[in-house]
mmCIF file of C-alpha atoms in Angstrom:
data_model
loop_
_atom_site.group_PDB
_atom_site.id
_atom_site.type_symbol
_atom_site.label_atom_id
_atom_site.label_comp_id
_atom_site.label_asym_id
_atom_site.label_seq_id
_atom_site.Cartn_x
_atom_site.Cartn_y
_atom_site.Cartn_z
ATOM 1 C CA MET A 294 31.975 -197.741 -209.495
ATOM 2 C CA ILE A 295 35.539 -197.904 -211.427
ATOM 3 C CA TRP A 296 35.716 -196.149 -214.514
ATOM 4 C CA GLU A 297 38.879 -196.781 -216.856
ATOM 5 C CA VAL A 298 40.803 -193.551 -218.183
ATOM 6 C CA PHE A 299 42.511 -192.762 -220.936
ATOM 7 C CA ARG A 300 44.291 -189.625 -222.298
ATOM 8 C CA GLN A 301 45.667 -188.085 -224.811
ATOM 9 C CA GLU A 302 48.300 -185.613 -224.501
ATOM 10 C CA GLN A 303 48.364 -183.886 -228.341
ATOM 11 C CA ALA A 304 45.773 -183.226 -230.456
ATOM 12 C CA GLY A 305 46.208 -185.694 -233.164
ATOM 13 C CA GLU A 306 47.781 -188.588 -230.693
ATOM 14 C CA TYR A 307 46.057 -191.465 -229.354
ATOM 15 C CA HIS A 308 44.214 -192.236 -226.481
ATOM 16 C CA THR A 309 46.116 -194.073 -224.314
ATOM 17 C CA HIS A 310 45.099 -196.067 -221.101
ATOM 18 C CA CYS A 311 46.711 -194.179 -217.609
ATOM 19 C CA GLY A 312 44.579 -195.693 -215.125
ATOM 20 C CA ASN A 313 41.738 -195.952 -213.366
ATOM 21 C CA VAL A 314 38.816 -193.917 -210.882
ATOM 22 C CA HIS A 315 36.477 -194.337 -208.479
ATOM 23 C CA ALA A 316 33.397 -192.770 -209.334
ATOM 24 C CA PRO A 317 29.795 -192.679 -208.418
ATOM 25 C CA ASP A 318 28.578 -190.989 -212.180
ATOM 26 C CA ARG A 319 30.150 -189.874 -216.014
ATOM 27 C CA GLU A 320 30.445 -186.620 -214.448
ATOM 28 C CA MET A 321 31.579 -187.154 -210.949
ATOM 29 C CA ALA A 322 34.313 -189.597 -213.281
ATOM 30 C CA LEU A 323 36.223 -187.198 -215.928
ATOM 31 C CA LEU A 324 36.122 -185.275 -213.194
ATOM 32 C CA PHE A 325 38.415 -187.007 -210.462
ATOM 33 C CA ALA A 326 40.189 -188.070 -214.278
ATOM 34 C CA GLN A 327 40.812 -184.855 -215.062
ATOM 35 C CA ILE A 328 42.326 -184.131 -211.256
ATOM 36 C CA GLN A 329 44.253 -188.156 -210.851
ATOM 37 C CA HIS A 330 45.976 -188.183 -214.139
ATOM 38 C CA ALA A 331 45.676 -185.196 -216.066
ATOM 39 C CA ARG A 332 46.754 -182.485 -213.490
ATOM 40 C CA ARG A 333 50.705 -182.449 -214.482
ATOM 41 C CA LYS A 334 51.257 -184.263 -217.508
ATOM 42 C CA PRO A 335 50.517 -183.325 -220.444
ATOM 43 C CA THR A 336 46.550 -183.009 -221.531
ATOM 44 C CA ASN A 337 44.643 -182.772 -224.553
ATOM 45 C CA SER A 338 41.543 -185.202 -223.771
ATOM 46 C CA LEU A 339 40.753 -188.035 -221.465
ATOM 47 C CA TRP A 340 37.932 -190.465 -222.285
ATOM 48 C CA VAL A 341 36.380 -192.196 -219.390
ATOM 49 C CA VAL A 342 34.950 -196.051 -220.075
ATOM 50 C CA PRO A 343 32.671 -198.083 -217.260
ATOM 51 C CA GLN A 344 35.202 -201.149 -216.148
ATOM 52 C CA ALA A 345 32.387 -203.400 -217.059
ATOM 53 C CA GLU A 346 32.036 -202.647 -220.350
ATOM 54 C CA VAL A 347 35.489 -202.979 -220.901
ATOM 55 C CA SER A 348 36.510 -206.590 -222.590
ATOM 56 C CA ALA A 349 39.484 -208.405 -222.774
ATOM 57 C CA VAL A 350 41.376 -211.386 -223.076
ATOM 58 C CA ASP A 351 44.945 -211.826 -221.528
ATOM 59 C CA ALA A 352 47.958 -213.580 -222.618
ATOM 60 C CA ASP A 353 48.494 -215.181 -219.127
ATOM 61 C CA THR A 354 45.100 -216.002 -217.923
ATOM 62 C CA ASP A 355 43.093 -216.868 -221.309
ATOM 63 C CA ASP A 356 46.343 -219.071 -222.226
ATOM 64 C CA VAL A 357 46.444 -217.416 -225.538
ATOM 65 C CA GLU A 358 49.410 -217.309 -227.788
ATOM 66 C CA PHE A 359 48.450 -213.798 -229.733
ATOM 67 C CA GLY A 360 49.788 -214.159 -233.898
ATOM 68 C CA GLY A 361 49.946 -218.018 -232.818
ATOM 69 C CA THR A 362 52.733 -220.252 -232.160
ATOM 70 C CA THR A 363 53.739 -221.381 -235.404
ATOM 71 C CA ASP A 364 55.981 -219.952 -237.952
ATOM 72 C CA LYS A 365 54.743 -216.595 -239.275
ATOM 73 C CA SER A 366 57.833 -214.845 -240.311
ATOM 74 C CA TYR A 367 56.568 -215.118 -244.533
ATOM 75 C CA ARG A 368 53.812 -211.992 -243.039
ATOM 76 C CA TRP A 369 57.415 -209.877 -242.215
ATOM 77 C CA VAL A 370 59.873 -207.026 -243.642
ATOM 78 C CA SER A 371 62.234 -209.331 -242.409
ATOM 79 C CA ALA A 372 61.664 -212.716 -244.217
ATOM 80 C CA TYR A 373 62.230 -210.420 -247.820
ATOM 81 C CA ASN A 374 66.053 -209.668 -248.448
ATOM 82 C CA VAL A 375 64.888 -207.142 -250.829
ATOM 83 C CA ASP A 376 66.593 -202.985 -250.784
ATOM 84 C CA VAL A 377 64.306 -200.457 -249.079
ATOM 85 C CA GLU A 378 66.323 -197.997 -249.125
ATOM 86 C CA PHE A 379 65.218 -196.650 -252.708
ATOM 87 C CA ALA A 380 61.402 -195.354 -250.590
ATOM 88 C CA GLU A 381 61.594 -193.815 -247.762
ATOM 89 C CA GLU A 382 58.122 -194.679 -246.694
ATOM 90 C CA ILE A 383 59.094 -198.680 -247.455
ATOM 91 C CA GLU A 384 61.954 -198.402 -244.962
ATOM 92 C CA THR A 385 59.866 -196.646 -242.421
ATOM 93 C CA SER A 386 57.214 -199.728 -242.518
ATOM 94 C CA ASP A 387 60.285 -202.070 -242.884
ATOM 95 C CA ARG A 388 62.045 -201.028 -238.751
ATOM 96 C CA GLU A 389 58.292 -200.095 -237.574
ATOM 97 C CA GLN A 390 57.782 -203.598 -238.959
ATOM 98 C CA ARG A 391 61.663 -204.662 -237.564
ATOM 99 C CA LYS A 392 61.179 -203.269 -233.968
ATOM 100 C CA ALA A 393 57.846 -205.055 -233.441
ATOM 101 C CA GLU A 394 58.874 -208.636 -234.843
ATOM 102 C CA GLY A 395 61.826 -207.543 -232.214
ATOM 103 C CA GLU A 396 59.966 -206.733 -229.197
ATOM 104 C CA ARG A 397 57.479 -210.034 -229.077
ATOM 105 C CA MET B 155 33.174 -174.240 -238.185
ATOM 106 C CA ASN B 156 32.497 -172.663 -241.659
ATOM 107 C CA VAL B 157 35.016 -173.776 -244.773
ATOM 108 C CA GLU B 158 37.170 -170.058 -243.914
ATOM 109 C CA GLU B 159 38.084 -171.503 -240.979
ATOM 110 C CA VAL B 160 38.686 -174.561 -241.670
ATOM 111 C CA THR B 161 40.624 -173.966 -244.196
ATOM 112 C CA GLU B 162 42.701 -171.751 -241.897
ATOM 113 C CA ARG B 163 42.856 -174.585 -238.750
ATOM 114 C CA ALA B 164 43.760 -177.397 -242.050
ATOM 115 C CA GLU B 165 46.943 -179.009 -240.527
ATOM 116 C CA PRO B 166 48.024 -182.351 -239.996
ATOM 117 C CA ARG B 167 45.854 -184.442 -237.325
ATOM 118 C CA ALA B 168 43.544 -180.989 -237.267
ATOM 119 C CA PHE B 169 40.053 -182.391 -236.566
ATOM 120 C CA SER B 170 38.429 -185.784 -235.006
ATOM 121 C CA PRO B 171 34.467 -186.675 -234.644
ATOM 122 C CA HIS B 172 34.366 -184.048 -231.806
ATOM 123 C CA ASP B 173 34.740 -180.615 -234.326
ATOM 124 C CA ASP B 174 32.053 -179.898 -235.889
ATOM 125 C CA MET B 175 33.342 -179.857 -239.487
ATOM 126 C CA PRO B 176 30.803 -178.229 -242.215
ATOM 127 C CA GLU B 177 29.348 -180.739 -244.838
ATOM 128 C CA GLU B 178 30.855 -179.862 -247.388
ATOM 129 C CA TYR B 179 34.437 -181.106 -245.361
ATOM 130 C CA ARG B 180 32.095 -183.997 -244.382
ATOM 131 C CA LYS B 181 31.383 -184.938 -247.923
ATOM 132 C CA ALA B 182 35.193 -184.493 -249.851
ATOM 133 C CA ALA B 183 36.169 -186.237 -247.127
ATOM 134 C CA THR B 184 34.040 -189.079 -247.036
ATOM 135 C CA ARG B 185 34.309 -189.239 -250.913
ATOM 136 C CA MET B 186 37.386 -189.865 -251.002
ATOM 137 C CA ILE B 187 37.971 -192.100 -247.654
ATOM 138 C CA GLN B 188 34.956 -194.449 -249.391
ATOM 139 C CA PHE B 189 37.354 -194.440 -252.213
ATOM 140 C CA HIS B 190 40.046 -195.419 -250.584
ATOM 141 C CA ALA B 191 38.041 -198.272 -248.816
ATOM 142 C CA ASN B 192 36.682 -199.333 -251.458
ATOM 143 C CA SER B 193 39.899 -199.911 -253.512
ATOM 144 C CA GLU B 194 41.914 -202.207 -250.019
ATOM 145 C CA ILE B 195 38.292 -204.020 -250.645
ATOM 146 C CA MET B 196 38.405 -204.114 -254.555
ATOM 147 C CA GLY B 197 42.148 -205.319 -254.438
ATOM 148 C CA ALA B 198 41.923 -208.219 -252.409
ATOM 149 C CA TYR B 199 39.689 -209.524 -254.339
ATOM 150 C CA LEU B 200 41.767 -209.730 -256.965
ATOM 151 C CA GLU B 201 44.640 -211.532 -255.194
ATOM 152 C CA ARG B 202 42.851 -213.460 -253.762
ATOM 153 C CA PRO B 203 42.951 -215.954 -257.010
ATOM 154 C CA PHE B 204 46.564 -216.621 -255.834
ATOM 155 C CA ILE B 205 46.454 -217.612 -252.251
ATOM 156 C CA ARG B 206 46.063 -221.201 -254.840
ATOM 157 C CA GLN B 207 46.981 -219.839 -257.472
ATOM 158 C CA ALA B 208 50.941 -218.963 -256.040
ATOM 159 C CA PRO B 209 53.628 -221.584 -257.160
ATOM 160 C CA SER B 210 54.816 -221.831 -253.052
ATOM 161 C CA LEU B 211 53.481 -222.634 -249.853
ATOM 162 C CA ASP B 212 55.440 -219.638 -248.652
ATOM 163 C CA ARG B 213 53.873 -217.728 -251.922
ATOM 164 C CA LYS B 214 50.444 -218.993 -250.256
ATOM 165 C CA LEU B 215 50.805 -217.827 -247.010
ATOM 166 C CA ALA B 216 52.196 -214.684 -248.225
ATOM 167 C CA PHE B 217 49.116 -213.887 -250.213
ATOM 168 C CA SER B 218 46.820 -215.260 -247.444
ATOM 169 C CA ALA B 219 48.392 -212.805 -245.471
ATOM 170 C CA LYS B 220 48.613 -210.057 -247.452
ATOM 171 C CA VAL B 221 44.683 -210.394 -248.836
ATOM 172 C CA GLN B 222 43.736 -210.326 -244.790
ATOM 173 C CA ASP B 223 45.766 -207.408 -244.489
ATOM 174 C CA GLU B 224 43.367 -205.347 -247.692
ATOM 175 C CA ILE B 225 40.364 -206.018 -246.096
ATOM 176 C CA GLY B 226 41.367 -205.153 -243.054
ATOM 177 C CA HIS B 227 42.580 -201.954 -244.183
ATOM 178 C CA GLY B 228 39.231 -201.644 -246.123
ATOM 179 C CA GLN B 229 37.079 -202.284 -242.953
ATOM 180 C CA LEU B 230 40.211 -199.332 -241.043
ATOM 181 C CA LEU B 231 39.236 -197.117 -243.258
ATOM 182 C CA TYR B 232 35.526 -197.544 -243.310
ATOM 183 C CA ARG B 233 35.345 -196.747 -239.549
ATOM 184 C CA ALA B 234 37.197 -193.400 -240.910
ATOM 185 C CA ALA B 235 35.063 -192.802 -243.046
ATOM 186 C CA GLU B 236 31.717 -193.526 -241.142
ATOM 187 C CA SER B 237 33.186 -191.366 -237.801
ATOM 188 C CA LEU B 238 32.539 -188.324 -241.081
ATOM 189 C CA GLY B 239 28.513 -189.124 -240.220
ATOM 190 C CA ILE B 240 27.119 -188.811 -243.639
ATOM 191 C CA LYS B 241 27.195 -192.038 -245.407
ATOM 192 C CA THR B 242 27.395 -195.886 -243.120
ATOM 193 C CA ARG B 243 29.187 -198.545 -243.650
ATOM 194 C CA ALA B 244 26.345 -201.106 -244.228
ATOM 195 C CA GLU B 245 25.822 -197.707 -247.297
ATOM 196 C CA MET B 246 29.166 -197.747 -248.520
ATOM 197 C CA LEU B 247 29.454 -201.324 -248.635
ATOM 198 C CA ASP B 248 26.595 -201.665 -250.781
ATOM 199 C CA GLU B 249 27.546 -198.885 -253.528
ATOM 200 C CA LEU B 250 30.851 -201.182 -253.836
ATOM 201 C CA ALA B 251 27.771 -203.942 -254.753
ATOM 202 C CA THR B 252 25.630 -202.041 -257.032
ATOM 203 C CA GLY B 253 28.675 -200.770 -258.892
ATOM 204 C CA GLU B 254 28.332 -196.712 -257.353
ATOM 205 C CA GLY B 255 30.980 -196.738 -255.440
ATOM 206 C CA LYS B 256 34.647 -196.214 -256.841
ATOM 207 C CA PHE B 257 37.835 -197.419 -256.828
ATOM 208 C CA LEU B 258 41.647 -197.374 -258.355
ATOM 209 C CA ASN B 259 42.086 -197.704 -261.889
ATOM 210 C CA CYS B 260 44.357 -200.410 -261.668
ATOM 211 C CA PHE B 261 41.551 -203.006 -260.400
ATOM 212 C CA HIS B 262 39.273 -202.265 -262.716
ATOM 213 C CA TYR B 263 41.942 -204.666 -264.893
ATOM 214 C CA PRO B 264 41.627 -208.377 -264.823
ATOM 215 C CA MET B 265 44.668 -210.286 -263.724
ATOM 216 C CA THR B 266 44.321 -213.745 -264.772
ATOM 217 C CA GLU B 267 48.654 -214.475 -264.275
ATOM 218 C CA TRP B 268 51.354 -215.423 -261.692
ATOM 219 C CA TRP B 269 54.119 -212.990 -263.898
ATOM 220 C CA GLU B 270 51.527 -209.783 -263.165
ATOM 221 C CA THR B 271 51.253 -210.258 -259.448
ATOM 222 C CA PRO B 272 54.193 -207.989 -259.385
ATOM 223 C CA MET B 273 52.794 -205.176 -261.138
ATOM 224 C CA ILE B 274 50.173 -205.214 -258.437
ATOM 225 C CA ALA B 275 52.370 -206.168 -255.531
ATOM 226 C CA PHE B 276 55.097 -204.098 -256.502
ATOM 227 C CA PHE B 277 54.396 -200.932 -258.939
ATOM 228 C CA VAL B 278 50.439 -200.248 -257.667
ATOM 229 C CA ASP B 279 51.078 -201.122 -253.621
ATOM 230 C CA GLY B 280 54.250 -199.160 -254.226
ATOM 231 C CA ALA B 281 52.586 -196.470 -255.841
ATOM 232 C CA ALA B 282 49.611 -196.592 -253.033
ATOM 233 C CA MET B 283 52.519 -196.814 -250.358
ATOM 234 C CA ARG B 284 53.587 -193.075 -251.539
ATOM 235 C CA ARG B 285 50.858 -191.879 -251.126
ATOM 236 C CA GLN B 286 49.033 -193.014 -248.299
ATOM 237 C CA ALA B 287 52.408 -192.152 -246.675
ATOM 238 C CA THR B 288 51.279 -188.205 -247.678
ATOM 239 C CA ILE B 289 48.409 -188.977 -245.635
ATOM 240 C CA LYS B 290 49.582 -189.688 -242.471
ATOM 241 C CA ARG B 291 49.261 -185.947 -242.309
ATOM 242 C CA THR B 292 46.140 -185.478 -243.680
ATOM 243 C CA SER B 293 43.585 -183.091 -241.497
ATOM 244 C CA TRP B 294 40.321 -186.186 -240.465
ATOM 245 C CA GLU B 295 42.325 -187.594 -237.665
ATOM 246 C CA PRO B 296 40.511 -191.024 -238.119
ATOM 247 C CA TYR B 297 42.175 -190.912 -241.939
ATOM 248 C CA ALA B 298 45.498 -190.487 -240.391
ATOM 249 C CA HIS B 299 45.667 -192.824 -237.427
ATOM 250 C CA ALA B 300 44.258 -195.626 -239.828
ATOM 251 C CA MET B 301 47.466 -194.716 -242.216
ATOM 252 C CA ASP B 302 49.789 -195.501 -239.270
ATOM 253 C CA LYS B 303 48.061 -199.410 -239.181
ATOM 254 C CA ILE B 304 48.353 -199.216 -242.731
ATOM 255 C CA CYS B 305 51.470 -198.465 -243.509
ATOM 256 C CA PHE B 306 52.760 -199.787 -240.896
ATOM 257 C CA GLU B 307 51.751 -203.147 -242.807
ATOM 258 C CA GLU B 308 52.338 -202.498 -245.695
ATOM 259 C CA GLY B 309 56.413 -202.613 -246.338
ATOM 260 C CA PHE B 310 55.547 -206.561 -245.830
ATOM 261 C CA HIS B 311 53.802 -206.425 -248.638
ATOM 262 C CA ILE B 312 55.975 -204.428 -251.010
ATOM 263 C CA LYS B 313 58.908 -206.116 -250.119
ATOM 264 C CA HIS B 314 57.038 -209.544 -250.577
ATOM 265 C CA GLY B 315 55.866 -208.420 -254.177
ATOM 266 C CA GLU B 316 59.704 -206.856 -255.141
ATOM 267 C CA ASP B 317 61.108 -210.438 -254.259
ATOM 268 C CA ILE B 318 58.471 -211.852 -256.336
ATOM 269 C CA MET B 319 59.776 -209.741 -259.139
ATOM 270 C CA ARG B 320 63.184 -211.164 -258.310
ATOM 271 C CA THR B 321 62.696 -214.681 -259.138
ATOM 272 C CA LEU B 322 60.722 -213.892 -262.113
ATOM 273 C CA ALA B 323 63.471 -211.710 -263.638
ATOM 274 C CA THR B 324 66.572 -214.189 -262.354
ATOM 275 C CA GLY B 325 64.421 -217.288 -263.304
ATOM 276 C CA SER B 326 64.774 -218.652 -267.283
ATOM 277 C CA ARG B 327 64.135 -216.532 -269.739
ATOM 278 C CA ARG B 328 60.382 -217.421 -270.474
ATOM 279 C CA GLU B 329 60.072 -216.117 -266.986
ATOM 280 C CA GLN B 330 61.459 -213.058 -267.851
ATOM 281 C CA GLN B 331 60.045 -212.511 -270.979
ATOM 282 C CA LEU B 332 56.418 -213.288 -269.278
ATOM 283 C CA LEU B 333 57.743 -210.075 -266.101
ATOM 284 C CA GLN B 334 58.152 -208.090 -269.755
ATOM 285 C CA GLU B 335 55.271 -208.470 -271.185
ATOM 286 C CA ALA B 336 53.379 -208.349 -268.176
ATOM 287 C CA PHE B 337 55.465 -204.781 -267.137
ATOM 288 C CA GLU B 338 54.252 -203.507 -271.013
ATOM 289 C CA GLU B 339 50.553 -203.860 -270.530
ATOM 290 C CA TRP B 340 49.848 -202.606 -266.908
ATOM 291 C CA TRP B 341 53.123 -199.962 -266.936
ATOM 292 C CA PRO B 342 50.245 -196.775 -268.641
ATOM 293 C CA ARG B 343 47.944 -198.642 -266.336
ATOM 294 C CA ILE B 344 50.149 -197.588 -263.460
ATOM 295 C CA LEU B 345 51.025 -193.939 -265.133
ATOM 296 C CA GLN B 346 47.687 -193.299 -264.823
ATOM 297 C CA PHE B 347 47.046 -194.709 -261.403
ATOM 298 C CA PHE B 348 47.552 -191.064 -259.507
ATOM 299 C CA GLY B 349 45.032 -189.680 -261.857
ATOM 300 C CA PRO B 350 45.055 -186.464 -264.277
ATOM 301 C CA THR B 351 46.758 -183.695 -264.527
ATOM 302 C CA ASP B 352 46.802 -181.740 -262.256
ATOM 303 C CA ASP B 353 44.729 -178.519 -263.962
ATOM 304 C CA ARG B 354 42.277 -181.411 -265.047
ATOM 305 C CA SER B 355 41.274 -183.194 -261.312
ATOM 306 C CA THR B 356 38.498 -181.874 -260.136
ATOM 307 C CA HIS B 357 38.187 -182.541 -256.052
ATOM 308 C CA HIS B 358 41.498 -181.064 -255.746
ATOM 309 C CA ASP B 359 42.036 -178.035 -255.040
ATOM 310 C CA PHE B 360 38.880 -177.717 -252.528
ATOM 311 C CA SER B 361 41.089 -181.584 -250.313
ATOM 312 C CA GLU B 362 44.214 -179.583 -249.974
ATOM 313 C CA ARG B 363 42.706 -175.857 -249.520
ATOM 314 C CA VAL B 364 41.500 -178.121 -246.287
ATOM 315 C CA GLY B 365 44.600 -180.573 -245.617
ATOM 316 C CA LEU B 366 43.075 -183.643 -246.477
ATOM 317 C CA LYS B 367 45.482 -183.501 -249.241
ATOM 318 C CA THR B 368 49.069 -182.717 -248.857
ATOM 319 C CA MET B 369 50.639 -183.566 -252.609
ATOM 320 C CA SER B 370 48.758 -183.168 -255.909
ATOM 321 C CA ASN B 371 48.782 -185.517 -258.553
ATOM 322 C CA ASP B 372 51.596 -184.747 -260.708
ATOM 323 C CA GLU B 373 53.878 -184.321 -257.318
ATOM 324 C CA LEU B 374 52.852 -187.754 -256.270
ATOM 325 C CA ARG B 375 53.814 -188.785 -259.869
ATOM 326 C CA GLN B 376 57.052 -186.941 -259.519
ATOM 327 C CA ALA B 377 57.767 -189.156 -256.389
ATOM 328 C CA PHE B 378 57.205 -192.046 -257.370
ATOM 329 C CA LEU B 379 58.680 -192.614 -260.699
ATOM 330 C CA ASN B 380 62.236 -190.560 -258.391
ATOM 331 C CA ALA B 381 61.363 -194.075 -256.805
ATOM 332 C CA TYR B 382 59.988 -197.227 -259.029
ATOM 333 C CA LEU B 383 61.622 -196.208 -262.594
ATOM 334 C CA PRO B 384 64.932 -197.341 -260.902
ATOM 335 C CA LYS B 385 63.880 -200.468 -259.609
ATOM 336 C CA ALA B 386 62.101 -201.999 -262.913
ATOM 337 C CA GLN B 387 65.672 -200.993 -264.373
ATOM 338 C CA LYS B 388 67.134 -203.037 -261.944
ATOM 339 C CA TYR B 389 65.620 -206.232 -262.895
ATOM 340 C CA GLY B 390 65.816 -205.491 -266.969
ATOM 341 C CA LEU B 391 63.210 -204.493 -267.455
ATOM 342 C CA GLU B 392 62.598 -202.662 -270.464
ATOM 343 C CA ILE B 393 60.438 -198.942 -269.967
ATOM 344 C CA PRO B 394 58.529 -199.132 -272.885
ATOM 345 C CA ASP B 395 59.226 -196.437 -275.570
ATOM 346 C CA GLU B 396 55.352 -195.541 -275.358
ATOM 347 C CA PRO B 397 54.364 -193.435 -272.975
ATOM 348 C CA ARG B 398 56.786 -191.172 -274.018
ATOM 349 C CA ILE B 399 58.930 -189.984 -270.960
ATOM 350 C CA ARG B 400 61.831 -187.085 -270.418
ATOM 351 C CA LYS B 401 63.445 -186.350 -267.769
ATOM 352 C CA GLU B 402 64.498 -182.387 -267.417
ATOM 353 C CA ASP B 403 66.241 -180.840 -264.790
ATOM 354 C CA GLY B 404 65.777 -183.825 -262.469
ATOM 355 C CA ARG B 405 62.168 -184.177 -263.246
ATOM 356 C CA TYR B 406 59.526 -186.828 -265.295
ATOM 357 C CA ILE B 407 57.892 -185.128 -267.370
ATOM 358 C CA VAL B 408 54.722 -187.999 -268.833
ATOM 359 C CA GLU B 409 53.233 -187.519 -272.566
ATOM 360 C CA GLU B 410 49.508 -187.453 -271.380
ATOM 361 C CA ASP B 411 48.360 -187.565 -274.394
ATOM 362 C CA ASP B 412 49.890 -191.337 -275.558
ATOM 363 C CA LEU B 413 47.514 -192.160 -271.962
ATOM 364 C CA ASP B 414 44.127 -193.925 -272.885
ATOM 365 C CA TRP B 415 42.732 -191.025 -271.082
ATOM 366 C CA GLU B 416 39.037 -191.954 -272.848
ATOM 367 C CA GLU B 417 39.822 -196.312 -271.271
ATOM 368 C CA PHE B 418 40.502 -194.400 -267.907
ATOM 369 C CA TRP B 419 37.133 -191.762 -267.576
ATOM 370 C CA GLU B 420 34.965 -195.119 -268.548
ATOM 371 C CA ILE B 421 36.938 -196.815 -265.870
ATOM 372 C CA ALA B 422 36.155 -194.155 -262.905
ATOM 373 C CA SER B 423 32.359 -193.987 -263.919
ATOM 374 C CA ASN B 424 32.467 -198.052 -263.493
ATOM 375 C CA GLU B 425 31.624 -198.084 -267.634
ATOM 376 C CA TYR B 426 34.510 -200.371 -269.047
ATOM 377 C CA ALA B 427 34.113 -204.010 -269.596
ATOM 378 C CA GLY B 428 36.524 -205.145 -266.711
ATOM 379 C CA SER B 429 34.402 -202.567 -264.110
ATOM 380 C CA HIS B 430 31.668 -205.303 -264.113
ATOM 381 C CA GLU B 431 33.187 -208.082 -264.094
ATOM 382 C CA GLN B 432 35.354 -207.241 -260.893
ATOM 383 C CA ILE B 433 32.212 -205.267 -259.663
ATOM 384 C CA ASP B 434 30.255 -207.978 -259.834
ATOM 385 C CA SER B 435 32.481 -210.576 -259.006
ATOM 386 C CA ARG B 436 32.809 -209.523 -255.861
ATOM 387 C CA ALA B 437 28.985 -208.780 -255.730
ATOM 388 C CA ALA B 438 28.242 -212.512 -255.941
ATOM 389 C CA THR B 439 31.075 -213.752 -253.054
ATOM 390 C CA GLN B 440 28.906 -211.343 -251.264
ATOM 391 C CA GLU B 441 25.900 -213.002 -251.438
ATOM 392 C CA ALA B 442 27.569 -216.521 -251.463
ATOM 393 C CA VAL B 443 28.846 -215.440 -248.272
ATOM 394 C CA ALA B 444 25.405 -213.878 -246.929
ATOM 395 C CA TRP B 445 24.433 -216.638 -244.780
ATOM 396 C CA VAL B 446 27.796 -215.767 -242.577
ATOM 397 C CA ARG B 447 27.052 -212.112 -242.304
ATOM 398 C CA ASN B 448 23.489 -213.055 -240.962
ATOM 399 C CA ALA B 449 24.023 -215.781 -239.366
ATOM 400 C CA ILE B 450 26.546 -213.412 -237.143
ATOM 401 C CA ASP B 451 23.753 -210.648 -237.062
ATOM 402 C CA ARG B 452 21.459 -212.760 -235.196
ATOM 403 C CA SER B 453 23.904 -213.670 -232.312
ATOM 404 C CA GLU B 454 24.765 -209.831 -232.285
ATOM 405 C CA GLN B 455 24.873 -208.717 -228.546
ATOM 406 C CA PRO B 456 24.075 -204.923 -227.808
#
């Protein structure tokens, strides 16, 4: 049985997928996950999830356009030409959105 | 863990559902997050009519995207609240429908005109964003995680709100006048957004001690005024004479007695005329789409 492994580096951070392990049961999966994925990489916590329990939708194989295909610039900060420097939290959001938009 | 241990270990994102948290913490966090979630939902309902009423297609699309975001924020927050094990999402949504659930003061007032929209979409959202940015450092990790996504999205809301305000402020004389009138009506409510001054705030001490809150009402209002008063002035809005605000040693002092606290407390207990209006209209909408929820529930798979 295959178990997907999610690792959290430090307390308070997100668990992100880092690979999978082959194991007969949950207990062994946790053990293998520790050995394979947490022996060197900094780790605070691990999750294991039976692979069959993971559902996925995939841009390539399912022919899905995440976020749609029409112009949705109206939902991004970059569409609004007003200054953001007056408040730190707006600047942060502006920076994060521009980065995400650029990476799409 | 007992409350002393929690106080000692309290720091940003310190506690998660794996920790054995005392009931006092779980109840305080539930109250805070449920209030926040309810406010997202009620704010969305207040702005929903403007998807239709907005004057251009661009504005309609933006309002539609925004309302969609706010409902999503509500759902994220109910999940964060649910993870404390005190109430389920269904219970919290029911409480909102029966008038038991509490939410932000500004969302108890009807908003009917287009030129009022920047009051929520710029000032109230801006105030909320100021507060939410500090909650990224809350001690309940699921709450902090919800804040990461909410703050990421919220920048668009406030810039969009400012864009509307700029259009009105640089529009016709009549538009400028209507914007000023809306500002005068909403300004005292916006000042009350952060709640009563610290000495009258009932829940603050415990919440700060266990790291749920990181800034007091006064500090937040101060930071808000520093950023948003100059903004209002930049767009030619005149700050009303009352409530009186003066600046001393770089700090804004709001004359608390100029604000209507009787109305504020009436709102806080959902007893204001507007409270009934907003709660009932949402409850009616909920009921009208019950068939959708039922259809989904029937087809739900384990």
